[in-house]
mmCIF file of C-alpha atoms and ligand atoms in Angstrom:
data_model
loop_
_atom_site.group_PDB
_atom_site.id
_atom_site.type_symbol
_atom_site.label_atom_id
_atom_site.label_comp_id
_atom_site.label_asym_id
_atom_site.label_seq_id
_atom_site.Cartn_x
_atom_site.Cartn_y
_atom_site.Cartn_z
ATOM 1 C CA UNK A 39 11.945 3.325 -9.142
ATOM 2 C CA UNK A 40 9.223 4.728 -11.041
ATOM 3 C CA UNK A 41 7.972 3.983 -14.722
ATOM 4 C CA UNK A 42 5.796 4.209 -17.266
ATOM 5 C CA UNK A 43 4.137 0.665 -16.075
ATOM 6 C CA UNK A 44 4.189 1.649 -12.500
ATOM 7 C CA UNK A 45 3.452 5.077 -12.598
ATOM 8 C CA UNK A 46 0.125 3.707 -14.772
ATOM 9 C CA UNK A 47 -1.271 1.503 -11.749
ATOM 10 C CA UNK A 48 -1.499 5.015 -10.050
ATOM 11 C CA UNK A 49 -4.573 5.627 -11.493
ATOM 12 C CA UNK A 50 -6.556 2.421 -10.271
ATOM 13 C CA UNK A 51 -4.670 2.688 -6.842
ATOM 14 C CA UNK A 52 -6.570 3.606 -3.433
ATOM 15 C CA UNK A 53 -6.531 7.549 -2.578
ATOM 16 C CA UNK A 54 -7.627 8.787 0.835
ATOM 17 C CA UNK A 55 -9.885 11.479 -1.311
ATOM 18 C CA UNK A 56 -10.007 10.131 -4.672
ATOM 19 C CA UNK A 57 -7.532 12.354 -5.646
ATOM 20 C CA UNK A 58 -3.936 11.637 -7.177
ATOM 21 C CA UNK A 59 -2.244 15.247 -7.281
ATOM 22 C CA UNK A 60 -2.012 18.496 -9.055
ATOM 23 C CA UNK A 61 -2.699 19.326 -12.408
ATOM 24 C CA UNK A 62 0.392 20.988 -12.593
ATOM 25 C CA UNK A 63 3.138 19.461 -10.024
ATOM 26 C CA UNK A 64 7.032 19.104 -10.965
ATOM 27 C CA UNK A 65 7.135 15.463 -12.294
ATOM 28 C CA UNK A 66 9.780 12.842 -13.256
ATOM 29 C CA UNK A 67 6.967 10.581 -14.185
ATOM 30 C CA UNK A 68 5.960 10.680 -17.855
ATOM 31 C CA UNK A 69 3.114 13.239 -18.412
ATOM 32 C CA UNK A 70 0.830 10.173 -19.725
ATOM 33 C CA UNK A 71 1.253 8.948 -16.867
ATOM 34 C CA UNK A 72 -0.278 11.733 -14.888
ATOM 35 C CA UNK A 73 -2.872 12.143 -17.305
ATOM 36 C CA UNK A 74 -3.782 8.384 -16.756
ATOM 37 C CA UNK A 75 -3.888 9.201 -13.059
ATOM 38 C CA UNK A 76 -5.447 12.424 -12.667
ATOM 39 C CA UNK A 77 -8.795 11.367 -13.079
ATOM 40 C CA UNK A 78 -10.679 11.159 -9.618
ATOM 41 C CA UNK A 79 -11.393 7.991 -8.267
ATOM 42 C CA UNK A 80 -13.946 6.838 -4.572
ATOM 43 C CA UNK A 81 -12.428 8.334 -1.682
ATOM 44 C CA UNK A 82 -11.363 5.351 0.241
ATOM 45 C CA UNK A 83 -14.233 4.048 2.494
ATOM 46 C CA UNK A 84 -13.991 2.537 6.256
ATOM 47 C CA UNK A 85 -13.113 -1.140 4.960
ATOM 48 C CA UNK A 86 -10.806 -0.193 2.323
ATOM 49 C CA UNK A 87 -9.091 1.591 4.864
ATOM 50 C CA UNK A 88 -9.316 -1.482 7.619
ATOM 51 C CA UNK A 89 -8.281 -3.728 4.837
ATOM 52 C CA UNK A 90 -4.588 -2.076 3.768
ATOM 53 C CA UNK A 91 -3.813 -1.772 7.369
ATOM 54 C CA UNK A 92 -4.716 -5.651 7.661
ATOM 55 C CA UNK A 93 -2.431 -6.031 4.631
ATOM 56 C CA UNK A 94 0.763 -4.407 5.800
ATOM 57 C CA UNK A 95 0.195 -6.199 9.535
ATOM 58 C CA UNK A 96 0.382 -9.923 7.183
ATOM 59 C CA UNK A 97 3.059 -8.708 4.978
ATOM 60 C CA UNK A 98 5.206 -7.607 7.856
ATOM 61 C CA UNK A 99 4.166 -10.905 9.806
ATOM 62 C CA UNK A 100 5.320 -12.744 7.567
ATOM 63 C CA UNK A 101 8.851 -11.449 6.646
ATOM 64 C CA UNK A 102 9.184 -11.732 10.441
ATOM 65 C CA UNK A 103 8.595 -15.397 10.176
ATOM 66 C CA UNK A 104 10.524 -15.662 7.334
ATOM 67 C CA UNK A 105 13.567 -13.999 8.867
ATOM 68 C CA UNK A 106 13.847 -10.691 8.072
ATOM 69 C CA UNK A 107 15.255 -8.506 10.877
ATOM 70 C CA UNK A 108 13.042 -5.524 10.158
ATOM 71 C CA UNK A 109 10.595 -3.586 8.395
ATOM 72 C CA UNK A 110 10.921 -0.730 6.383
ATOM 73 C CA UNK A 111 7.275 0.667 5.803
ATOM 74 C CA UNK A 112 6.809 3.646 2.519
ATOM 75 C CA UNK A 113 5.418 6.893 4.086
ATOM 76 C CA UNK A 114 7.021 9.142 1.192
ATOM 77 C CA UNK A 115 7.057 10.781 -2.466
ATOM 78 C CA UNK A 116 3.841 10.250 -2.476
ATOM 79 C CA UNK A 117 2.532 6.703 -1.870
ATOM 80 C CA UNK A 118 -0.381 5.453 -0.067
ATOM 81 C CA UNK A 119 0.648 6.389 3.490
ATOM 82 C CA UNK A 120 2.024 10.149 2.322
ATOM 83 C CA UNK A 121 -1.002 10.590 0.682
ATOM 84 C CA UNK A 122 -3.074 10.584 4.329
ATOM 85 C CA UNK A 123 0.134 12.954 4.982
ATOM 86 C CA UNK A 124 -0.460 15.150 2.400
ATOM 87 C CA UNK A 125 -3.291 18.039 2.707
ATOM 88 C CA UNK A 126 -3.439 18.019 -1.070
ATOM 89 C CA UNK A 127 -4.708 14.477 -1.494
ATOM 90 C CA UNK A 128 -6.508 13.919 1.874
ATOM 91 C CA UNK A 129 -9.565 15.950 2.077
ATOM 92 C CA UNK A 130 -10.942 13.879 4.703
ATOM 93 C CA UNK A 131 -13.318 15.120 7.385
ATOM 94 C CA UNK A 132 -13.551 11.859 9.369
ATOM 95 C CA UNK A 133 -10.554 10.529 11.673
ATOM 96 C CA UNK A 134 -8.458 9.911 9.160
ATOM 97 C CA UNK A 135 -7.984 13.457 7.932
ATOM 98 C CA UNK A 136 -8.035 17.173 9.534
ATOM 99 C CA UNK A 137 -5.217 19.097 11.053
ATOM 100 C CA UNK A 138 -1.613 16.737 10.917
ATOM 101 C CA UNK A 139 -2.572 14.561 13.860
ATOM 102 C CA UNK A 140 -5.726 13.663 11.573
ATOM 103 C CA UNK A 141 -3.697 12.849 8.653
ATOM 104 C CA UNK A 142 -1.462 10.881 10.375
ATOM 105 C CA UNK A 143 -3.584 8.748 11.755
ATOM 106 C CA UNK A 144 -3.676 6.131 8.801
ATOM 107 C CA UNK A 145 0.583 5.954 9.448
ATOM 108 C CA UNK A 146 0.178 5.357 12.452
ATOM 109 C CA UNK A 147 -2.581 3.126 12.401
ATOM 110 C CA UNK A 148 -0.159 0.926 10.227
ATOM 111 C CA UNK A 149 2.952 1.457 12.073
ATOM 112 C CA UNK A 150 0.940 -0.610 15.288
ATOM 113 C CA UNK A 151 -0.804 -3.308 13.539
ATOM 114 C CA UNK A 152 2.991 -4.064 12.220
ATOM 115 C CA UNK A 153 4.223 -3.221 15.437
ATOM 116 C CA UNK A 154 1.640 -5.457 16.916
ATOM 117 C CA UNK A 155 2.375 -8.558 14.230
ATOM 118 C CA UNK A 156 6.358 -8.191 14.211
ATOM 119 C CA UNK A 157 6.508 -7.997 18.137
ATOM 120 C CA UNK A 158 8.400 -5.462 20.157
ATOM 121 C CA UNK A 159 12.304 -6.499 18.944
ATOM 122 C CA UNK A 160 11.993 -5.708 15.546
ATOM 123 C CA UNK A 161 12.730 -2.485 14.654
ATOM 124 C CA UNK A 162 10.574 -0.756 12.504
ATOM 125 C CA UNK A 163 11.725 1.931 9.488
ATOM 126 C CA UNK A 164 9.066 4.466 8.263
ATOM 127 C CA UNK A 165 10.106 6.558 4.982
ATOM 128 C CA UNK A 166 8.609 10.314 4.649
ATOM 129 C CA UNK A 167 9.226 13.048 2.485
ATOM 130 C CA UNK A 168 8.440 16.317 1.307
ATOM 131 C CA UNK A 169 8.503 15.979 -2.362
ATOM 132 C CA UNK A 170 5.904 13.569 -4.005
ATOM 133 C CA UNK A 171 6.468 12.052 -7.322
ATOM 134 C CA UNK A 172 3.259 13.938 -7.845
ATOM 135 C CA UNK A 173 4.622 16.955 -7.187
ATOM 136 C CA UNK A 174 8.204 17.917 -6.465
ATOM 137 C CA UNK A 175 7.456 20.974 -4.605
ATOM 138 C CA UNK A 176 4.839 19.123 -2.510
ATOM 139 C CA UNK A 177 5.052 19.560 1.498
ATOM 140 C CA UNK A 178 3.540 17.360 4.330
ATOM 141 C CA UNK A 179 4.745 20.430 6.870
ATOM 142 C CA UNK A 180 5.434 23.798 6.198
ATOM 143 C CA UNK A 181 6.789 24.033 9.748
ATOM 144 C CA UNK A 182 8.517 22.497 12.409
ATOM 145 C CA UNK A 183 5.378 22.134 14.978
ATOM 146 C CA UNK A 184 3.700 20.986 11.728
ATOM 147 C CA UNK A 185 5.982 18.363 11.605
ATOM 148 C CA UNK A 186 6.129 17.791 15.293
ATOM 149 C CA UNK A 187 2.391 17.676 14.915
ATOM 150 C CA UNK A 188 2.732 14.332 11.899
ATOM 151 C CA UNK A 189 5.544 12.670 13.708
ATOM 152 C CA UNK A 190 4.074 12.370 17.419
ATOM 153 C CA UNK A 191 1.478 9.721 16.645
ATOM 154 C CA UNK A 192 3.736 7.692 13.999
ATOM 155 C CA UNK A 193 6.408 7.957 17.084
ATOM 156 C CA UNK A 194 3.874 6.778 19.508
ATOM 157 C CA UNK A 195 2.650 4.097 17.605
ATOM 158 C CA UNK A 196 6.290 2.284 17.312
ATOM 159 C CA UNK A 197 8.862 3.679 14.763
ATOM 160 C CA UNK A 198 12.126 3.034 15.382
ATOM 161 C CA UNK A 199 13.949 4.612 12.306
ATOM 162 C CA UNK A 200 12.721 7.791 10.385
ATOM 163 C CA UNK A 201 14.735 7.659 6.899
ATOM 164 C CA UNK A 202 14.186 11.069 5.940
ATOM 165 C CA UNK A 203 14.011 11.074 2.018
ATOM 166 C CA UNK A 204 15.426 14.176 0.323
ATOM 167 C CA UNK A 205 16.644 14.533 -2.949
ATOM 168 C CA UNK A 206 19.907 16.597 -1.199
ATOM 169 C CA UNK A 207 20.663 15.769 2.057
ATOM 170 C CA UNK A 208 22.264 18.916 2.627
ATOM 171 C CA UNK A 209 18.892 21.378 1.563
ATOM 172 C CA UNK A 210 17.214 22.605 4.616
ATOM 173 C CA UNK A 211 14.167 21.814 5.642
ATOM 174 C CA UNK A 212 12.738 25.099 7.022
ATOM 175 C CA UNK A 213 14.378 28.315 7.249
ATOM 176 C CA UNK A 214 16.377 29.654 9.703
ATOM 177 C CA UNK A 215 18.442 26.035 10.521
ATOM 178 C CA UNK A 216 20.335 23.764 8.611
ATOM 179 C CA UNK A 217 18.663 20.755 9.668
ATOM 180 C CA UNK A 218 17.502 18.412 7.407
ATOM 181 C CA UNK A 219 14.015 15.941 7.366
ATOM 182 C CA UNK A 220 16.655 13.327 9.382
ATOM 183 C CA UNK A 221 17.478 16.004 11.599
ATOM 184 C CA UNK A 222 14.089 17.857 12.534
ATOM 185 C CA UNK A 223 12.786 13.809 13.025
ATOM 186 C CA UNK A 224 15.426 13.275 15.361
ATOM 187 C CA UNK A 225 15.190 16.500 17.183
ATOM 188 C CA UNK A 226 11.484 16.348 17.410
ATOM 189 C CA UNK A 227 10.835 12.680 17.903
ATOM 190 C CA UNK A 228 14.059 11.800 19.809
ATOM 191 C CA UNK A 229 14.196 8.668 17.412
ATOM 192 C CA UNK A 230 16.923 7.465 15.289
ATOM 193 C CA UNK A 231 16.960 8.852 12.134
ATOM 194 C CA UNK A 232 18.419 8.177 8.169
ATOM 195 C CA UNK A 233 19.452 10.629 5.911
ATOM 196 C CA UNK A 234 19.498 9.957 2.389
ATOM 197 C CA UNK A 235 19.960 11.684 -0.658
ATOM 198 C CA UNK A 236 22.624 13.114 -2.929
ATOM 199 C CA UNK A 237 25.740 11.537 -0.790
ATOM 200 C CA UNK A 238 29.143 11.583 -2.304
ATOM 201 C CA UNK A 239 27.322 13.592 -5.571
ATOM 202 C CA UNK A 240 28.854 17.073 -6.251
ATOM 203 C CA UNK A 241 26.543 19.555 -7.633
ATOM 204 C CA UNK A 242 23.564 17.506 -9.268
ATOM 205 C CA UNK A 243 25.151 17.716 -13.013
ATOM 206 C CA UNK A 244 21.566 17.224 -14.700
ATOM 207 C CA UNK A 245 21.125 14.297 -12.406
ATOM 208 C CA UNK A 246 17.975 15.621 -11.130
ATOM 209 C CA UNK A 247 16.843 18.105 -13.999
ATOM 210 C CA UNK A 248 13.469 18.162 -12.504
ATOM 211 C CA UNK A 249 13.855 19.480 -8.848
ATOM 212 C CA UNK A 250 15.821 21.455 -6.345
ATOM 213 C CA UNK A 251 19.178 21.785 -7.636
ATOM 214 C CA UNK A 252 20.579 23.228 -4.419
ATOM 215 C CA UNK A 253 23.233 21.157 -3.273
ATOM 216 C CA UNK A 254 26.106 23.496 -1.872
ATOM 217 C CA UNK A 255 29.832 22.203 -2.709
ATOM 218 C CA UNK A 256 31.225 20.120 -5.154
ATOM 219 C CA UNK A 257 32.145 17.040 -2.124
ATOM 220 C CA UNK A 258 29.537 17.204 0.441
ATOM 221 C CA UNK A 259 31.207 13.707 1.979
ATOM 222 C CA UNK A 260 33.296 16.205 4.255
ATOM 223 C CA UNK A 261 30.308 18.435 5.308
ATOM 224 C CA UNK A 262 27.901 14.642 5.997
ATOM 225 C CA UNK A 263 31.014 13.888 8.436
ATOM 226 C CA UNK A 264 30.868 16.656 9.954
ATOM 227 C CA UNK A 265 26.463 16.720 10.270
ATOM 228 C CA UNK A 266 26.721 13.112 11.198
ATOM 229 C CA UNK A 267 29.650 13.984 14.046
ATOM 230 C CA UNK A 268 26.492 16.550 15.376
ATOM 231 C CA UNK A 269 24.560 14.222 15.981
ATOM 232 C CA UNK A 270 22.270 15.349 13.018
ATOM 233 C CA UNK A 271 21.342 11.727 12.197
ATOM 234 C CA UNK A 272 22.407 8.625 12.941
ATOM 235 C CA UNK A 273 22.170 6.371 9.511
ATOM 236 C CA UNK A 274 23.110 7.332 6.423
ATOM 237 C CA UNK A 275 21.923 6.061 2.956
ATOM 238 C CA UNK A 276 24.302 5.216 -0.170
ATOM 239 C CA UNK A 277 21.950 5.173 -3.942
ATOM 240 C CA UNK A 278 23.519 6.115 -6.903
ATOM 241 C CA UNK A 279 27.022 6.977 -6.055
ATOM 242 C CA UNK A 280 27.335 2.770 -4.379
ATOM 243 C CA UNK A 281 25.687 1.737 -8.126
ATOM 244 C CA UNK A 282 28.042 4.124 -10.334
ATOM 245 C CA UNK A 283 30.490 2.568 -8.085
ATOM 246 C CA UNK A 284 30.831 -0.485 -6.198
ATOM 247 C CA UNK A 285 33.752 0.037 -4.624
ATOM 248 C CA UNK A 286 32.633 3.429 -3.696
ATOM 249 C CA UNK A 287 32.113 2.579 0.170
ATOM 250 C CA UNK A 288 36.373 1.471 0.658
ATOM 251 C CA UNK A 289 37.426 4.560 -1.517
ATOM 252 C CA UNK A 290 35.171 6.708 0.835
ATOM 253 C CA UNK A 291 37.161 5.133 3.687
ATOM 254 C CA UNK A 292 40.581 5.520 2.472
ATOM 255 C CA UNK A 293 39.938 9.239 0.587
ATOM 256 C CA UNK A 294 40.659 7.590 -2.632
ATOM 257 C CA UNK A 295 39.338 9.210 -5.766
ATOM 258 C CA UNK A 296 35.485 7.720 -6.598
ATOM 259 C CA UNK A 297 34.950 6.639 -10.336
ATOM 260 C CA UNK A 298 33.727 9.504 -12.305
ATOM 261 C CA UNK A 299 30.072 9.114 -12.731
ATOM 262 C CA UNK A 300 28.038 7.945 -15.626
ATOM 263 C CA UNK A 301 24.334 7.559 -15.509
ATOM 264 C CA UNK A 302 24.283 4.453 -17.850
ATOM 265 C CA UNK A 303 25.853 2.523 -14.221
ATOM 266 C CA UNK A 304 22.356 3.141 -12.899
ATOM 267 C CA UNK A 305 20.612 0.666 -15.268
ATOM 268 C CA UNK A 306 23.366 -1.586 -15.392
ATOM 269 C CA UNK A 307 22.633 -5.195 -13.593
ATOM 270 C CA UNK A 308 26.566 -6.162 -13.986
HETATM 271 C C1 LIG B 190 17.652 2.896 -9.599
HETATM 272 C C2 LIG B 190 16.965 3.543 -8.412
HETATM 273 C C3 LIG B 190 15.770 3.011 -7.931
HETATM 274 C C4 LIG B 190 15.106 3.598 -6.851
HETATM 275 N N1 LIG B 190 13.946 3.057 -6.384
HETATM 276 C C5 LIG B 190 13.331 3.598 -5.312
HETATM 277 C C6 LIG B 190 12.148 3.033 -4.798
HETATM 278 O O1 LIG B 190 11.629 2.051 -5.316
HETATM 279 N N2 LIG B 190 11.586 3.593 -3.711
HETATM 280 C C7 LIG B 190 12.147 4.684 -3.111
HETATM 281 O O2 LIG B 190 11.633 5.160 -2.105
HETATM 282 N N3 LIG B 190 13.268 5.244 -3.582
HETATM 283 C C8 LIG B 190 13.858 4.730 -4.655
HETATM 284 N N4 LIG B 190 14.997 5.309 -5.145
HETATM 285 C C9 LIG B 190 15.525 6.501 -4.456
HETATM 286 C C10 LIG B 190 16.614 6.082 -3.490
HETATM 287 O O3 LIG B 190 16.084 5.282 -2.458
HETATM 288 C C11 LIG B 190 17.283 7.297 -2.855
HETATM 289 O O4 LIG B 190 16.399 7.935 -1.964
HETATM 290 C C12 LIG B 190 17.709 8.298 -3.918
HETATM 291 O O5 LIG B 190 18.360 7.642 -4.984
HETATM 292 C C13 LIG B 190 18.616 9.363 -3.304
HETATM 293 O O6 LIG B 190 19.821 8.796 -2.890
HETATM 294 P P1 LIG B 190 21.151 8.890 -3.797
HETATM 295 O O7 LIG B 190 21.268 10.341 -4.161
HETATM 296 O O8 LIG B 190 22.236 8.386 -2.902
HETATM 297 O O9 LIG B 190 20.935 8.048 -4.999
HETATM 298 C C14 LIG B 190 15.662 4.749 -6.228
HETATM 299 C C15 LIG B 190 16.863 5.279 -6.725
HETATM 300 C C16 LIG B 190 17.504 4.697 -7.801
HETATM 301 C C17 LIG B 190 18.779 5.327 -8.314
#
């Protein structure tokens, strides 16, 4: 999660244009933070570029050897990979930027040196979003072809998994269907996909001051059922409600009341 310490190394980070994010984008970071990052730093050159994807090929090497049974790589809320993603911060005119195909090509460039390291058994995760922590509002796609148009190459190139981060797994993605990021990866990539976000929360009750309060019903556990019965998505991922409530997976099960939640749980190690 981020921090004031983490959200700091931002600004000596590697950008795909030098650039971090918008003056003025919906935050949760402190706004210190984004004034230590704003400042523009060297688009990334050919090597820099060479080297990161040499970096996640060893790192994902070696949790293969060390037994891990797959790889979960960050393409979201704004990190390196989401930054090719994003139009905003990639400006680039060479391969690695453009139309979506362009800006995907870092992702995928990634995805198959991991691919090629890890071998073909091991499945490989990739996490996208929409929102950045740069920006809340931020989009990689504005439509579905856009979208179509990201996901092809990071398909191609080997992932398994999309885990489709939203703050509310119930929020659309585009107008005019319900789907959400899970479902429009599935649909359009015909690979499994994770949703996330918001599960077993009612309305967001200040959780989230900062973003899209838009979550529909008080218990959304009957309407994920009932999404995850469609075939909407095929994984689905537990945060806050599984740390307010350990038990929270067996009361799920049996329809048994869930602890009534208290954001002090979520910084709780005990
Ligand atoms: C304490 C905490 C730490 C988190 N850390 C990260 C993180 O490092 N990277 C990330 O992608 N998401 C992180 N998240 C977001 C979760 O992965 C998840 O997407 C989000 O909490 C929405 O799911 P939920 O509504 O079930 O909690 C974190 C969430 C919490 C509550």
């Amino acid at each position: 999660m981020w921090n004031v310490e983490y959200a700091g190394d931002t600004s000596a980070g590697l950008r795909p244009s030098g650039i971090w994010g918008p003056v003025d984008g919906i935050i949760s970071i402190p706004h210190e933070a984004r004034f230590r990052a704003l400042p523009a730093t060297s688009p990334m050159t050919e090597d820099d570029i060479q080297d990161v994807i040499d970096a996640y090929a060893r790192s994902a090497g070696r949790a293969r050897a060390l037994g891990f049974d797959g790889i979960a790589i960050h393409g979201a809320h704004g990190y390196l990979i989401d930054s090719f993603l994003w139009r905003h911060t990639n400006r680039r005119e060479d391969r690695w930027g453009g139309d979506a195909r362009g800006r995907a090509a870092f992702g995928a460039a990634v995805i198959r040196a991991v691919r090629q390291a890890v071998g073909e058994e091991v499945p490989i995760a990739l996490r996208l979003s929409q929102f950045k922590m740069q920006d809340y509002t931020a989009r990689i796609a504005d439509t579905a072809d856009e979208l179509g148009a990201l996901l092809a190459p990071l398909a191609e190139a080997g992932v398994d998994v999309f885990d489709g981060s939203q703050r509310f797994f119930d929020s659309p993605l585009f107008a005019g269907s319900t789907l959400n990021l899970a479902g429009w990866c599935r649909r359009l990539t015909g690979r499994l996909a994770m949703t996330v976000g918001g599960v077993g929360f009612g309305k967001s009750r200040g959780l989230a001051r900062h973003i899209d309060d838009s979550q529909a019903v008080d218990n959304n556990l009957p309407v994920l059922v009932e999404r995850f019965g469609r075939g909407e998505f095929d994984l689905v991922g537990v945060g806050r409600a599984l740390l307010n409530d350990p038990e929270w997976l067996l009361k799920a099960r049996a329809g048994v009341p869930f602890k009534p939640f208290d954001p002090a749980n979520l910084h709780r190690l005990t």
